[in-house]
Every structure is written in structure tokens, then in C-alpha cells.
GROMACS .gro file of C-alpha atoms in nm:
model
  424
    1MET     CA    1 -18.635  -3.944  16.640
    2TRP     CA    2 -18.394  -3.885  16.928
    3ARG     CA    3 -18.225  -3.542  16.916
    4ARG     CA    4 -17.906  -3.437  17.090
    5PRO     CA    5 -17.982  -3.175  17.356
    6ARG     CA    6 -17.925  -2.822  17.234
    7GLY     CA    7 -17.676  -2.756  17.516
    8ALA     CA    8 -17.462  -3.051  17.408
    9ARG     CA    9 -17.455  -2.924  17.049
   10ARG     CA   10 -17.343  -2.584  17.174
   11ALA     CA   11 -17.074  -2.745  17.389
   12ARG     CA   12 -16.940  -2.942  17.092
   13ALA     CA   13 -16.938  -2.631  16.877
   14LEU     CA   14 -16.749  -2.443  17.147
   15VAL     CA   15 -16.487  -2.720  17.174
   16ALA     CA   16 -16.443  -2.725  16.796
   17LEU     CA   17 -16.394  -2.350  16.784
   18THR     CA   18 -16.145  -2.367  17.069
   19LEU     CA   19 -15.941  -2.637  16.893
   20LEU     CA   20 -15.949  -2.443  16.567
   21ALA     CA   21 -15.832  -2.128  16.742
   22SER     CA   22 -15.547  -2.320  16.906
   23ALA     CA   23 -15.438  -2.464  16.573
   24LEU     CA   24 -15.443  -2.124  16.408
   25ALA     CA   25 -15.246  -1.972  16.692
   26ALA     CA   26 -14.982  -2.245  16.661
   27CYS     CA   27 -14.944  -2.179  16.289
   28GLY     CA   28 -14.990  -1.807  16.259
   29GLY     CA   29 -14.831  -1.631  16.556
   30ASP     CA   30 -14.987  -1.377  16.789
   31GLU     CA   31 -15.315  -1.293  16.622
   32ASP     CA   32 -15.406  -1.020  16.865
   33THR     CA   33 -15.095  -0.816  16.783
   34GLY     CA   34 -15.024  -0.930  16.427
   35ARG     CA   35 -14.676  -1.032  16.543
   36PRO     CA   36 -14.548  -1.332  16.343
   37THR     CA   37 -14.405  -1.635  16.515
   38LEU     CA   38 -14.075  -1.765  16.379
   39ASP     CA   39 -14.041  -2.137  16.443
   40TRP     CA   40 -13.683  -2.238  16.522
   41TYR     CA   41 -13.619  -2.611  16.489
   42ASN     CA   42 -13.303  -2.728  16.662
   43PHE     CA   43 -13.154  -3.009  16.868
   44PRO     CA   44 -13.302  -3.058  17.216
   45ASP     CA   45 -13.100  -2.857  17.465
   46ASP     CA   46 -13.131  -2.952  17.833
   47SER     CA   47 -12.921  -2.661  17.961
   48GLY     CA   48 -13.180  -2.395  17.881
   49ALA     CA   49 -12.932  -2.192  17.673
   50LEU     CA   50 -13.134  -2.219  17.351
   51GLN     CA   51 -13.459  -2.118  17.516
   52LYS     CA   52 -13.283  -1.821  17.673
   53ALA     CA   53 -13.159  -1.718  17.328
   54ALA     CA   54 -13.511  -1.741  17.186
   55ASP     CA   55 -13.651  -1.533  17.471
   56ARG     CA   56 -13.377  -1.269  17.447
   57CYS     CA   57 -13.419  -1.226  17.073
   58THR     CA   58 -13.797  -1.213  17.102
   59GLU     CA   59 -13.760  -0.927  17.348
   60ALA     CA   60 -13.491  -0.756  17.140
   61SER     CA   61 -13.719  -0.756  16.835
   62GLY     CA   62 -13.932  -0.489  16.997
   63GLY     CA   63 -14.252  -0.674  16.920
   64ARG     CA   64 -14.170  -0.737  16.554
   65TYR     CA   65 -14.159  -1.116  16.594
   66ARG     CA   66 -14.162  -1.396  16.847
   67ILE     CA   67 -13.926  -1.695  16.831
   68SER     CA   68 -14.066  -2.035  16.922
   69TYR     CA   69 -13.796  -2.294  16.996
   70ARG     CA   70 -13.911  -2.630  16.859
   71LYS     CA   71 -13.712  -2.935  16.970
   72LEU     CA   72 -13.609  -3.193  16.714
   73PRO     CA   73 -13.548  -3.560  16.807
   74ARG     CA   74 -13.237  -3.632  17.016
   75GLY     CA   75 -13.054  -3.842  16.759
   76ALA     CA   76 -12.889  -3.674  16.458
   77ASP     CA   77 -13.050  -3.923  16.218
   78GLY     CA   78 -13.396  -3.848  16.357
   79GLN     CA   79 -13.333  -3.473  16.336
   80ARG     CA   80 -13.225  -3.490  15.973
   81GLN     CA   81 -13.512  -3.722  15.880
   82GLN     CA   82 -13.775  -3.486  16.021
   83LEU     CA   83 -13.623  -3.183  15.849
   84VAL     CA   84 -13.586  -3.361  15.514
   85ARG     CA   85 -13.943  -3.485  15.509
   86ARG     CA   86 -14.097  -3.152  15.602
   87LEU     CA   87 -13.878  -2.945  15.372
   88ALA     CA   88 -13.945  -3.182  15.080
   89ALA     CA   89 -14.317  -3.128  15.148
   90GLU     CA   90 -14.260  -2.748  15.136
   91ASP     CA   91 -14.374  -2.703  15.495
   92THR     CA   92 -14.419  -2.327  15.550
   93SER     CA   93 -14.424  -2.356  15.929
   94MET     CA   94 -14.046  -2.392  15.945
   95ASP     CA   95 -13.842  -2.070  15.954
   96ILE     CA   96 -13.501  -2.117  16.120
   97LEU     CA   97 -13.332  -2.456  16.101
   98GLY     CA   98 -13.058  -2.594  16.321
   99LEU     CA   99 -12.835  -2.798  16.090
  100ASP     CA  100 -12.548  -3.032  16.161
  101VAL     CA  101 -12.236  -2.917  15.975
  102THR     CA  102 -12.263  -3.215  15.739
  103TRP     CA  103 -12.611  -3.125  15.610
  104VAL     CA  104 -12.552  -2.782  15.459
  105ALA     CA  105 -12.436  -2.895  15.115
  106GLU     CA  106 -12.722  -3.145  15.086
  107PHE     CA  107 -12.989  -2.895  15.188
  108ALA     CA  108 -12.843  -2.617  14.971
  109GLU     CA  109 -12.825  -2.842  14.664
  110ALA     CA  110 -13.188  -2.944  14.721
  111ARG     CA  111 -13.279  -2.572  14.745
  112TRP     CA  112 -13.436  -2.618  15.086
  113ILE     CA  113 -13.241  -2.332  15.247
  114ARG     CA  114 -13.175  -1.975  15.140
  115GLU     CA  115 -12.836  -1.825  15.060
  116TRP     CA  116 -12.696  -1.556  15.289
  117THR     CA  117 -12.610  -1.255  15.071
  118GLY     CA  118 -12.556  -0.882  15.101
  119GLU     CA  119 -12.563  -0.730  15.448
  120THR     CA  120 -12.687  -1.048  15.618
  121GLY     CA  121 -12.401  -1.243  15.461
  122ARG     CA  122 -12.150  -0.983  15.575
  123ARG     CA  123 -12.283  -0.989  15.931
  124ALA     CA  124 -12.280  -1.370  15.934
  125THR     CA  125 -11.913  -1.390  15.840
  126GLU     CA  126 -11.782  -1.093  16.039
  127GLY     CA  127 -11.565  -1.215  16.326
  128THR     CA  128 -11.649  -1.581  16.259
  129LEU     CA  129 -11.377  -1.847  16.270
  130ARG     CA  130 -11.264  -1.945  15.921
  131VAL     CA  131 -11.283  -2.326  15.942
  132PRO     CA  132 -11.634  -2.347  16.095
  133LEU     CA  133 -11.740  -2.098  15.828
  134GLN     CA  134 -11.621  -2.338  15.556
  135THR     CA  135 -11.873  -2.596  15.676
  136ALA     CA  136 -12.155  -2.344  15.615
  137THR     CA  137 -12.075  -2.298  15.246
  138TRP     CA  138 -12.162  -2.476  14.925
  139LYS     CA  139 -12.039  -2.385  14.574
  140ASP     CA  140 -11.889  -2.059  14.701
  141GLY     CA  141 -12.221  -1.956  14.856
  142LEU     CA  142 -12.297  -1.912  15.226
  143TYR     CA  143 -12.607  -2.108  15.324
  144ALA     CA  144 -12.597  -2.096  15.703
  145VAL     CA  145 -12.446  -1.903  15.991
  146PRO     CA  146 -12.225  -2.100  16.234
  147TYR     CA  147 -12.397  -2.114  16.573
  148ASN     CA  148 -12.148  -2.329  16.765
  149THR     CA  149 -11.857  -2.556  16.689
  150ASN     CA  150 -11.656  -2.839  16.844
  151THR     CA  151 -11.325  -3.017  16.817
  152GLN     CA  152 -11.134  -3.293  16.988
  153LEU     CA  153 -10.830  -3.266  17.212
  154LEU     CA  154 -10.600  -3.526  17.364
  155TRP     CA  155 -10.693  -3.583  17.729
  156TYR     CA  156 -10.446  -3.772  17.948
  157ARG     CA  157 -10.352  -3.861  18.303
  158LYS     CA  158 -10.055  -3.662  18.426
  159ASP     CA  159  -9.985  -3.913  18.705
  160LEU     CA  160  -9.918  -4.171  18.432
  161VAL     CA  161  -9.785  -3.948  18.153
  162PRO     CA  162  -9.580  -3.651  18.283
  163THR     CA  163  -9.530  -3.516  17.927
  164PRO     CA  164  -9.807  -3.572  17.669
  165PRO     CA  165  -9.716  -3.732  17.334
  166GLU     CA  166  -9.695  -3.515  17.025
  167THR     CA  167  -9.750  -3.788  16.768
  168TRP     CA  168  -9.956  -4.105  16.731
  169SER     CA  169  -9.643  -4.321  16.732
  170GLU     CA  170  -9.526  -4.163  17.059
  171MET     CA  171  -9.866  -4.220  17.215
  172LEU     CA  172  -9.874  -4.588  17.116
  173ASP     CA  173  -9.520  -4.636  17.248
  174MET     CA  174  -9.622  -4.479  17.580
  175ALA     CA  175  -9.929  -4.701  17.599
  176ARG     CA  176  -9.719  -5.013  17.538
  177ASP     CA  177  -9.473  -4.907  17.809
  178LEU     CA  178  -9.755  -4.848  18.058
  179ALA     CA  179  -9.901  -5.190  17.974
  180ARG     CA  180  -9.566  -5.360  18.039
  181ARG     CA  181  -9.557  -5.194  18.381
  182GLY     CA  182  -9.910  -5.303  18.463
  183LYS     CA  183 -10.046  -4.946  18.460
  184PRO     CA  184 -10.370  -4.814  18.302
  185HIS     CA  185 -10.277  -4.777  17.937
  186HIS     CA  186 -10.579  -4.770  17.703
  187VAL     CA  187 -10.627  -4.502  17.436
  188GLU     CA  188 -10.999  -4.427  17.431
  189ILE     CA  189 -11.133  -4.332  17.089
  190GLN     CA  190 -11.446  -4.379  16.878
  191GLY     CA  191 -11.419  -4.719  16.705
  192ALA     CA  192 -11.785  -4.813  16.655
  193GLN     CA  193 -11.938  -4.831  16.308
  194TYR     CA  194 -12.089  -4.480  16.300
  195GLU     CA  195 -12.002  -4.117  16.227
  196GLY     CA  196 -11.732  -4.106  16.494
  197LEU     CA  197 -11.525  -4.363  16.304
  198THR     CA  198 -11.552  -4.151  15.989
  199VAL     CA  199 -11.437  -3.845  16.186
  200TRP     CA  200 -11.133  -4.034  16.318
  201PHE     CA  201 -11.035  -4.136  15.964
  202ASN     CA  202 -11.098  -3.788  15.821
  203THR     CA  203 -10.881  -3.630  16.091
  204LEU     CA  204 -10.592  -3.866  16.025
  205VAL     CA  205 -10.613  -3.827  15.646
  206ASN     CA  206 -10.605  -3.449  15.671
  207SER     CA  207 -10.333  -3.459  15.937
  208ALA     CA  208 -10.123  -3.664  15.694
  209GLY     CA  209 -10.158  -3.394  15.431
  210GLY     CA  210 -10.441  -3.549  15.229
  211ALA     CA  211 -10.815  -3.526  15.183
  212VAL     CA  212 -11.103  -3.767  15.135
  213LEU     CA  213 -11.239  -3.585  14.825
  214ASP     CA  214 -11.072  -3.381  14.551
  215PRO     CA  215 -11.104  -2.999  14.568
  216GLY     CA  216 -11.417  -2.997  14.351
  217ALA     CA  217 -11.582  -3.280  14.546
  218THR     CA  218 -11.621  -3.469  14.219
  219GLY     CA  219 -11.426  -3.778  14.318
  220PRO     CA  220 -11.212  -3.940  14.588
  221SER     CA  221 -10.864  -3.812  14.666
  222LEU     CA  222 -10.734  -4.047  14.940
  223GLY     CA  223 -10.400  -4.191  14.818
  224PRO     CA  224 -10.098  -4.244  15.049
  225PRO     CA  225 -10.231  -4.017  15.330
  226ALA     CA  226 -10.543  -4.234  15.352
  227VAL     CA  227 -10.332  -4.551  15.364
  228ARG     CA  228 -10.131  -4.400  15.650
  229ALA     CA  229 -10.453  -4.309  15.830
  230ALA     CA  230 -10.595  -4.659  15.795
  231THR     CA  231 -10.263  -4.806  15.911
  232ILE     CA  232 -10.263  -4.597  16.230
  233MET     CA  233 -10.618  -4.708  16.306
  234ARG     CA  234 -10.525  -5.075  16.253
  235ASP     CA  235 -10.204  -5.041  16.454
  236LEU     CA  236 -10.391  -4.899  16.754
  237ALA     CA  237 -10.654  -5.172  16.735
  238ASP     CA  238 -10.384  -5.441  16.731
  239SER     CA  239 -10.188  -5.294  17.021
  240PRO     CA  240 -10.225  -5.305  17.400
  241ALA     CA  241 -10.353  -4.946  17.370
  242ALA     CA  242 -10.686  -5.068  17.236
  243ASP     CA  243 -10.977  -5.090  17.475
  244PRO     CA  244 -11.133  -5.439  17.438
  245SER     CA  245 -11.463  -5.270  17.351
  246LEU     CA  246 -11.309  -5.042  17.085
  247PRO     CA  247 -11.535  -5.176  16.802
  248ASN     CA  248 -11.841  -5.066  17.000
  249GLN     CA  249 -11.720  -4.744  17.155
  250MET     CA  250 -11.863  -4.396  17.101
  251GLU     CA  251 -11.782  -4.067  17.273
  252ASP     CA  252 -11.974  -4.139  17.592
  253GLN     CA  253 -11.828  -4.487  17.635
  254ASN     CA  254 -11.483  -4.329  17.598
  255ARG     CA  255 -11.570  -4.079  17.871
  256LEU     CA  256 -11.690  -4.349  18.108
  257ALA     CA  257 -11.383  -4.565  18.050
  258MET     CA  258 -11.152  -4.274  18.125
  259GLU     CA  259 -11.347  -4.188  18.439
  260SER     CA  260 -11.328  -4.550  18.556
  261GLY     CA  261 -10.947  -4.530  18.562
  262VAL     CA  262 -10.858  -4.794  18.300
  263ALA     CA  263 -10.722  -4.550  18.040
  264ALA     CA  264 -10.421  -4.322  18.012
  265PHE     CA  265 -10.537  -4.130  17.703
  266GLU     CA  266 -10.864  -4.017  17.549
  267LEU     CA  267 -10.940  -3.844  17.217
  268ASN     CA  268 -11.264  -3.662  17.278
  269TYR     CA  269 -11.458  -3.335  17.296
  270PRO     CA  270 -11.441  -3.083  17.584
  271PHE     CA  271 -11.757  -3.217  17.752
  272VAL     CA  272 -11.535  -3.476  17.921
  273TYR     CA  273 -11.373  -3.210  18.140
  274PRO     CA  274 -11.673  -3.107  18.354
  275SER     CA  275 -11.787  -3.468  18.355
  276MET     CA  276 -11.460  -3.591  18.505
  277LYS     CA  277 -11.471  -3.308  18.760
  278ALA     CA  278 -11.819  -3.409  18.872
  279ASN     CA  279 -11.787  -3.787  18.855
  280ASN     CA  280 -11.433  -3.859  18.971
  281PRO     CA  281 -11.286  -3.562  19.163
  282GLU     CA  282 -10.984  -3.765  19.275
  283LEU     CA  283 -10.885  -3.859  18.921
  284PHE     CA  284 -10.973  -3.508  18.801
  285GLU     CA  285 -10.667  -3.381  18.990
  286HIS     CA  286 -10.451  -3.560  18.731
  287PHE     CA  287 -10.672  -3.493  18.426
  288ARG     CA  288 -10.494  -3.282  18.164
  289TRP     CA  289 -10.527  -3.185  17.800
  290ALA     CA  290 -10.297  -3.137  17.501
  291PRO     CA  291 -10.324  -3.080  17.125
  292TYR     CA  292 -10.453  -3.368  16.913
  293PRO     CA  293 -10.161  -3.601  16.823
  294ARG     CA  294  -9.985  -3.544  16.492
  295VAL     CA  295  -9.933  -3.802  16.222
  296ASP     CA  296  -9.597  -3.644  16.128
  297ALA     CA  297  -9.386  -3.459  16.384
  298ASP     CA  298  -9.333  -3.165  16.147
  299ARG     CA  299  -9.699  -3.127  16.042
  300PRO     CA  300  -9.973  -2.994  16.276
  301ALA     CA  301 -10.270  -3.220  16.337
  302ARG     CA  302 -10.596  -3.116  16.170
  303PRO     CA  303 -10.879  -3.245  16.389
  304THR     CA  304 -11.222  -3.250  16.228
  305VAL     CA  305 -11.453  -2.969  16.340
  306GLY     CA  306 -11.817  -3.026  16.428
  307GLY     CA  307 -12.099  -2.801  16.535
  308ASN     CA  308 -12.439  -2.665  16.457
  309HIS     CA  309 -12.549  -2.399  16.205
  310LEU     CA  310 -12.858  -2.185  16.163
  311ALA     CA  311 -13.021  -2.175  15.820
  312VAL     CA  312 -13.334  -2.007  15.684
  313SER     CA  313 -13.591  -2.234  15.523
  314ALA     CA  314 -13.667  -2.170  15.156
  315HIS     CA  315 -14.036  -2.206  15.244
  316SER     CA  316 -14.044  -1.960  15.535
  317ARG     CA  317 -14.321  -1.703  15.509
  318HIS     CA  318 -14.099  -1.448  15.687
  319PRO     CA  319 -13.748  -1.491  15.542
  320GLY     CA  320 -13.633  -1.137  15.616
  321LEU     CA  321 -13.724  -1.165  15.982
  322ALA     CA  322 -13.581  -1.518  15.996
  323PHE     CA  323 -13.238  -1.396  15.879
  324GLU     CA  324 -13.248  -1.117  16.137
  325ALA     CA  325 -13.354  -1.354  16.414
  326ALA     CA  326 -13.086  -1.611  16.326
  327LEU     CA  327 -12.817  -1.344  16.356
  328CYS     CA  328 -12.955  -1.251  16.696
  329LEU     CA  329 -12.966  -1.613  16.813
  330ARG     CA  330 -12.594  -1.655  16.747
  331ASP     CA  331 -12.479  -1.314  16.872
  332ARG     CA  332 -12.206  -1.267  17.131
  333GLU     CA  333 -12.429  -1.290  17.438
  334ASN     CA  334 -12.615  -1.600  17.323
  335GLN     CA  335 -12.300  -1.781  17.210
  336LEU     CA  336 -12.136  -1.710  17.543
  337THR     CA  337 -12.439  -1.847  17.728
  338ALA     CA  338 -12.436  -2.158  17.507
  339ALA     CA  339 -12.067  -2.206  17.586
  340LEU     CA  340 -12.094  -2.155  17.961
  341GLU     CA  341 -12.423  -2.334  18.022
  342GLY     CA  342 -12.450  -2.573  17.727
  343GLY     CA  343 -12.083  -2.666  17.678
  344LEU     CA  344 -12.083  -2.559  17.311
  345PRO     CA  345 -11.763  -2.380  17.196
  346PRO     CA  346 -11.840  -2.053  17.015
  347THR     CA  347 -11.772  -1.964  16.652
  348LEU     CA  348 -11.702  -1.596  16.720
  349ARG     CA  349 -11.326  -1.545  16.753
  350ALA     CA  350 -11.355  -1.262  17.008
  351LEU     CA  351 -11.520  -1.486  17.267
  352TYR     CA  352 -11.198  -1.685  17.310
  353ASP     CA  353 -11.054  -1.375  17.480
  354GLU     CA  354 -11.357  -1.336  17.707
  355PRO     CA  355 -11.251  -1.381  18.074
  356ALA     CA  356 -11.564  -1.576  18.167
  357PHE     CA  357 -11.509  -1.816  17.879
  358ARG     CA  358 -11.139  -1.864  17.954
  359LYS     CA  359 -11.220  -1.937  18.318
  360ALA     CA  360 -11.479  -2.202  18.228
  361TYR     CA  361 -11.258  -2.342  17.951
  362PRO     CA  362 -10.901  -2.349  18.087
  363PHE     CA  363 -10.815  -2.531  17.764
  364SER     CA  364 -10.959  -2.251  17.546
  365GLU     CA  365 -10.623  -2.180  17.378
  366GLU     CA  366 -10.591  -2.542  17.269
  367VAL     CA  367 -10.950  -2.548  17.143
  368LEU     CA  368 -10.895  -2.228  16.944
  369ALA     CA  369 -10.570  -2.358  16.794
  370ALA     CA  370 -10.742  -2.683  16.695
  371LEU     CA  371 -11.027  -2.492  16.533
  372GLU     CA  372 -10.795  -2.258  16.343
  373SER     CA  373 -10.592  -2.547  16.197
  374GLY     CA  374 -10.878  -2.796  16.181
  375SER     CA  375 -11.026  -2.984  15.888
  376VAL     CA  376 -11.382  -3.021  15.766
  377ARG     CA  377 -11.568  -3.331  15.663
  378PRO     CA  378 -11.612  -3.377  15.286
  379LEU     CA  379 -11.835  -3.100  15.152
  380THR     CA  380 -12.082  -3.282  14.930
  381PRO     CA  381 -12.459  -3.335  14.910
  382ALA     CA  382 -12.379  -3.706  14.919
  383TYR     CA  383 -12.202  -3.684  15.254
  384GLN     CA  384 -12.434  -3.932  15.425
  385ASN     CA  385 -12.338  -4.193  15.166
  386VAL     CA  386 -11.968  -4.107  15.192
  387SER     CA  387 -11.972  -4.140  15.570
  388ILE     CA  388 -12.150  -4.476  15.557
  389VAL     CA  389 -11.895  -4.606  15.306
  390ILE     CA  390 -11.603  -4.508  15.530
  391SER     CA  391 -11.744  -4.635  15.859
  392HIS     CA  392 -11.858  -4.967  15.712
  393THR     CA  393 -11.526  -5.033  15.539
  394LEU     CA  394 -11.313  -4.951  15.845
  395SER     CA  395 -11.519  -5.150  16.095
  396PRO     CA  396 -11.387  -5.318  16.300
  397PRO     CA  397 -11.055  -5.131  16.311
  398SER     CA  398 -10.860  -5.448  16.396
  399ALA     CA  399 -10.962  -5.604  16.063
  400ILE     CA  400 -10.844  -5.312  15.847
  401GLN     CA  401 -10.619  -5.403  15.555
  402PRO     CA  402 -10.497  -5.049  15.476
  403GLU     CA  403 -10.435  -5.061  15.100
  404LYS     CA  404 -10.738  -5.278  15.028
  405ALA     CA  405 -10.962  -5.070  15.254
  406VAL     CA  406 -10.861  -4.744  15.087
  407ASP     CA  407 -10.921  -4.894  14.741
  408THR     CA  408 -11.269  -5.006  14.852
  409ILE     CA  409 -11.347  -4.667  15.001
  410GLY     CA  410 -11.237  -4.493  14.682
  411GLU     CA  411 -11.448  -4.714  14.458
  412GLN     CA  412 -11.759  -4.683  14.671
  413ILE     CA  413 -11.722  -4.306  14.718
  414ASP     CA  414 -11.700  -4.269  14.341
  415GLU     CA  415 -12.027  -4.460  14.310
  416ALA     CA  416 -12.187  -4.255  14.589
  417LEU     CA  417 -12.096  -3.926  14.422
  418ARG     CA  418 -12.253  -4.040  14.096
  419SER     CA  419 -12.577  -4.142  14.263
  420GLU     CA  420 -12.881  -3.916  14.250
  421GLY     CA  421 -13.145  -3.823  14.504
  422VAL     CA  422 -13.152  -3.766  14.876
  423ILE     CA  423 -13.111  -4.044  15.129
  424PRO     CA  424 -13.446  -4.100  15.301
   0.00000   0.00000   0.00000
């Protein structure tokens, strides 16, 4: 019988041991020091700010733990899907989780993340902006710590619009006047059938004094403010202000259209500012910002806030260290780095007075004002269903029949809230 040479058997055994050791090291931390590794799952950051935060907090721990930054898929749907599947399987290799603001209620209700209580809860809320903090709560409990936030402003061309509009009706009138004079006149906004369309509707409903859900999140609220919101969306889509590609536009398409010179206005996030500076320096000289337009002249707009939170997995083997590390990851220094290098507005109020931040964000006062008066998306474990209902019903914006659309949204939200289970 042919036998494998003894040296080959030894080589195979050595390879197997090496692979086993690598697997154990990936799961268990630094075996030679006994230092645990905390795995931090978050969105992929190309700026390097998140890796810097992980490195800083590892060093600051004094050898008590090491943070390993694990990148989730680029798309929000892919990120949520990976987290849901692994948490449902009680994966113990996940410690700190980067959550979109819309996932907290769902994950808390499923008992996948731990509540922040006592001293850690106090430290998480201390100095944190109130509205972003609302998006980290569920049933009066705090289930995440706000890591960064975001909000939209009105961006406009001062060579076309010397004084920015204060209301939606003023903006549409200005766009019509520019169109009659043969000038660039489009209002760039997110009209595609996705989350951005839901955010637009939510902002207008709240700006009109209403809400999508009732205070207990047990049923739809909507009513006349929602009809007004749907009417504004339809009116824009039916006016010269509408970009021809409105039904397919997302944030980046809005940015590109504004940079190409065909638009006078843009409702978008602050990332458009450095982009315009880099891509069209000539037009950048006329690029300005203003508060989000109001629905009513006597009522401040309430733009919807976004952002990313840090939560501690219910299945973490090191929850105490994970809470400590999460607080470090979102501390003053790391939030400032994320703002300056990653373009992510901070959630700590004091940073809006930081000279370096104000220099990089000349619109910091407008961002802060928008965050302090902003609105949140409906807080419910069924948010994914609610968002789909809204975006599907209001797409395309030009086909909206306001009263009928709001009735449909109300009926389908009621059904969504009564449904059970987590969306796969």
C-alpha cells in the first residue's frame, strides 16, 4: 500500500495547526497577553477616521482591550441584513455595533442590543444634542450612543438668487421666474423610490406641524399636515423647478446636477460643499447655504436628522468593556476627527464652538440650528415597513394625488404596525 511520506504528513499537520491558531486569534483576541479583542462593526469609512478612533481607544485602554474595526457592506440594506442575521443567530463575536438611526427601535425590541443605564447612560447623554439622542431611544430607554449626525440645508447659487427663499412657495416662485428668464432654475431633491423620498415627506409633515405616527407609535397620525406635504411634493414635480430626472434622483445625482450648473437650488447634506469646491471652483464662488425652507412662514422647518449610533450587542462576551470602548470611540477627539476628515457632523454640542470645526464648516451655525429644531423619523420597530409604504405610495412625485395618497399611506402603515416579525 502506498503511504504518504512522513514529511508531507508533518507539513499538513503544521498547516492545520497554523490555520487553527489563526482562527482562534481572530475570535479570541491577543492570546499572549490575555487582552480581549472588541469587534466593532460599522459602515466602511474611506477617510480613515474610524480606524484612527479604534487605534486611539485601543491605546487609551492601557492594554485592557483592543478594538478591531470590522467593515460592513457599503449599502445600508446590506449592513442591516448582515447585522440582523448574525444577531438573530446569537453571534458572540460582535461587540460594538454601528447602527443607522432607524434601526435602534427594531434592534431594541428584538433584544439584540443592551440598554445604557447608570453611569454609562449618564455619560452617553451628557453634552449630547437632544434630537439625535431621541433617535437612540426606545420605550423611554437609551439603547445606543449617538456617534454622528446629519441634516439637510438649502444650497443655492447667489449669482442667480441674491436672497434665499424662506418658504417652499417662495422657492418655487423663484424657480418659475428663473425659468421664464432662461436661467438655471431646477430644485434638486431626492425623488427616487427609496429612503430619501421618505425623508423628504417626513420633513415636510413635521414642518407643517404634524407627524407620521401618533405619540405612542401605535398608529398613523398624518392628517392635514401630511396632505400639505404631499401637495408640496406634487407641486414641485409639476413645475419648471423639477429636474427631468427627479423620479430617479438620489443625493449624489442632486450633487452632480448642481455642480453641472443646471440648478439654482439643492436640498442636501453638507457633503456637497467640499465636493463643489473640488469639482467646480468657478461655480463654488457663488455657492451658498441657508436654512431648510419652511412650509409656513411663521413655523420653523424641521428637517429630518440622520446619523450613526453605537450600540452594544446583547451577545457580547465583554459588555462592560464594550460600553467603555463605545464611549471612547465617540469622545470629543474622535468626533472632531470624524467631522474634519470624514465629513460627519458631531453629536456633542460643544464641538460646534470648536474653532477647527467652525473653520471647516462655515455653515456650522445653520447645521446646529437645523439639528436643534429637527425631526426624527418614526420611532418604531416596523420602520422599514413604514418607509417602504411611504416611498412606494409617493413615487413618482408627479403622480401624487395628495388626499388619496395620504389615505393609502395611513391604511398601509396601520397594517405594517400590526404585523409581526422582523423584515429579512
